[in-house]
Amino acid sequence: MKIVVKLTDKFIFGNIFKEDWIELEIAKPTLREAIDSLIKYTNNKALSLFGLHRIFDSYLFILNGLKVLDKTEYEVPIFKDGDTLTIAPLISGG
Amino acid sequence: MKQTILRVDLTEKKYWLEPVPQELSMLFIAGRGLGAYYAFKEIPKGIDPLSPENSLMFFPGLLAATPAPGFSKWTVVTKSPLTGTYARSICGGRLGPAMAFLGLNGLVIKGSFQVPGYLFIHREAVEFLEARELWGESTFRTQELLKQRHSPKVSIATIGIAGEKQVLFSSIIHEKRAAARLGVGAVMGSKNLKAIVIDPKEGKPPKLYNKERFSILTKEHALSIKEHPRRIRLQELGTTFMTKQMHELGIFPVKNFQEGFLPGIEDISAEAFSKLKVKDYGCYGCTTRCGNVFKVREGPHSGVESEGPEYETIFAFGGEINNTDPGLIIYSDYLCDYFGIDTISMGVVVGFVMELFQRGIITADELDGLEAHWGKAQVVEALIDKVVKREGIGDLLAKGTRRASIEIGRGAEHYAMHVKGLELPGYEPRAAKAHGLGYAVSNIGGSHMYGYARQEISGLREPREIDRLADEGKGDIVAWNQIKKAVEETGILCNFADTNITQKLISDLYYEATGIPEFSDLDHLWDAGRRIVILERLFNLREGFTRKDDRLPERFSKEPLPNAGPSTGSYYKNYEVLLDEYYEAMGLDEEGRPKQEIIVNLKLGDLI
């Protein structure tokens, strides 16, 4: 299954993407699988440095630009082929 | 808990101290709570906000000058000349703690100076001093001169030229921070009050009921956020990170809320601002230090430095006016602070003018020769200058978009993006409908900070998950957010320094600070929050505001949002349903009036 991963600010991962998006092959339709695949794809440890709790403290994972995923959905099947996963730094404020 | 209000009569040049009755402290706690109470009790119905009868009030929070991080904010409360509603405008820095060091839980100013003056408040007395030589000076220069005159350690709240000229969205500046919204600067200007200088010398921090336990709580909290990514990011680049996130979701307003796509958004992203950062800045005792100073490195504004811009200013002088030059955003931010005006209202005024020009509703002749094309830097700079000096078209625009649109006529009202007269901030209502409903029912007009809908922006699932584009199921969330915010603003807790600060931690801190058992009861605090929001609504009802005023510009119900990624096509299909939901959740009747049982339950009967 292929999904599109977009970063709102690619430099938060040290410019690991040349574009601000990549197409990512995932074996299972879960967020956990997407993050593991992203780490392998980029060979970048930025994401893997955090435990599950810290990942959700640090980033927003947004499905198809509409639904912000929660840590309870980390290992739940959520993706369909062609879905978009947007990763944004968690800030929220005024 | 003993709280004290300093009362000042500028007309008579008199001052006196007054204890806050214990019952009020129990009901309203402190900070914005006391502000709501004194506004309701002391500001007579129907007065002109720019008359001496209006009160201008300053309140630090309950935990000001304590070691609790993130509680150093202070609030200005008055009747707004921009909206005619209750006004509360929050600011950071050190002024609130300086008041707390002098044992002051509030400053209530009435009357007016005959000639420009300022107040010098110190441990021994309040001095009424002349400010003729300061009148006409910028906010930055005024603070510099007053620090030279008194001490580098004094805290100063001042107005700029815009406040002196009573621009209806002028701000009060402290250090490089602003109590920006609702024209609080104009109220200060109407009183001929250039500045308030507070010297905390020889003052003492508030005595804590259980210092040891309070210290454990604050140290545990500080440790929990030291390496927290949100805190680190806020220190690194403030809220600039939000620009691309909001744009990606279709929430970033473009061209005066006409659409949701800004070509070249990367140029005003966090990545772009990271190259312009000079240093960071923190308020009193803050461990987050979210303030960032940026410097323009090239182009016509090269060399200009400003603390900020934050996300809202990037919206106001970016997407709102179709601009992707970070130099123009930084320069506009600098000018607004220098002259003392609200960046959000000023940016939305410029966007409003540009849309009228685009549609041929207003011509260059009516704009003193300005060809107000989207994103044109010279137009932005000229309009700021004209507004703060109230020259030419600036005199009309200084009244804000609501009044200006009515005077212009020709359908201009449709393009005035405000609620109750307060210009809208940088979240497209059609793409975040609880946010939009929050603007509409806010008791201060179109503000995102009266009950920020994190459920839509960062997926918060407390009290529950919501769908930001759905046309129902928002009212209870908006009420919950407003009450939570009101509780936090008794403290006064900062929106950015609140990482890992729960309602339980607030309650524990309040109890250990005061020893009042009720403050350790979350229901008591929640009731206080609701009481504050309801009393602010009662203030507005007394001024004649009704259901008809709790609404958004008609664009959001009539025009599907174009060109906004996943939010494209969204609009409010049945706004009245959402409004009814909110009224029900807040305990209001169908006209937006508090029901009798709410008045009784919240013990407001005797006050009103």
XYZ file of C-alpha atoms in Angstrom, chain A residues 6 8-9 11-12 15 20 54 57-60 62 64-70 73 86 88-94, chain B residues 228-230 233-234 237 241 244-245 248-249 269-271 312 427 448 452 454 457-459 461 465 468-469 495-496 566:
58
model
C 3.818 15.492 3.839
C 4.550 21.102 6.979
C 8.062 22.229 7.893
C 13.465 21.359 8.292
C 12.191 20.044 11.626
C 15.674 18.640 5.630
C 7.933 18.606 1.155
C 6.790 11.731 23.084
C 3.747 15.286 22.373
C 5.891 16.421 19.510
C 3.986 15.970 16.264
C 0.503 16.104 14.887
C -3.238 14.355 10.266
C -6.087 13.410 4.629
C -5.855 16.929 6.009
C -8.913 16.468 8.177
C -8.544 14.117 11.113
C -5.845 14.548 13.737
C -4.832 11.074 14.854
C -4.670 10.194 18.507
C -5.003 5.031 16.935
C 0.513 15.165 7.130
C 3.167 18.950 11.659
C 5.051 20.120 14.731
C 2.716 20.337 17.712
C 2.416 23.942 18.886
C -1.167 25.269 19.011
C -1.672 28.702 20.415
C -2.544 32.206 19.437
C 9.294 18.753 26.139
C 9.314 19.226 22.352
C 6.474 21.760 22.400
C 9.911 24.519 19.678
C 8.146 27.517 21.144
C 10.663 29.809 16.830
C 5.462 26.783 12.980
C 2.282 26.067 7.126
C 0.239 23.724 9.256
C -1.965 22.796 4.728
C -5.343 22.291 6.405
C 7.213 29.565 7.024
C 9.025 28.713 10.244
C 11.955 27.619 8.108
C -1.296 36.041 14.168
C -8.238 30.980 11.573
C -9.384 33.351 19.158
C -9.143 28.552 21.683
C -7.472 23.094 20.331
C -6.177 22.732 15.674
C -4.184 20.105 17.539
C -6.601 17.208 17.908
C -9.785 15.014 22.642
C -13.147 14.583 19.659
C -13.849 20.616 12.412
C -15.988 20.763 9.254
C -1.489 30.061 26.437
C 2.044 29.155 25.385
C -9.103 19.613 2.409
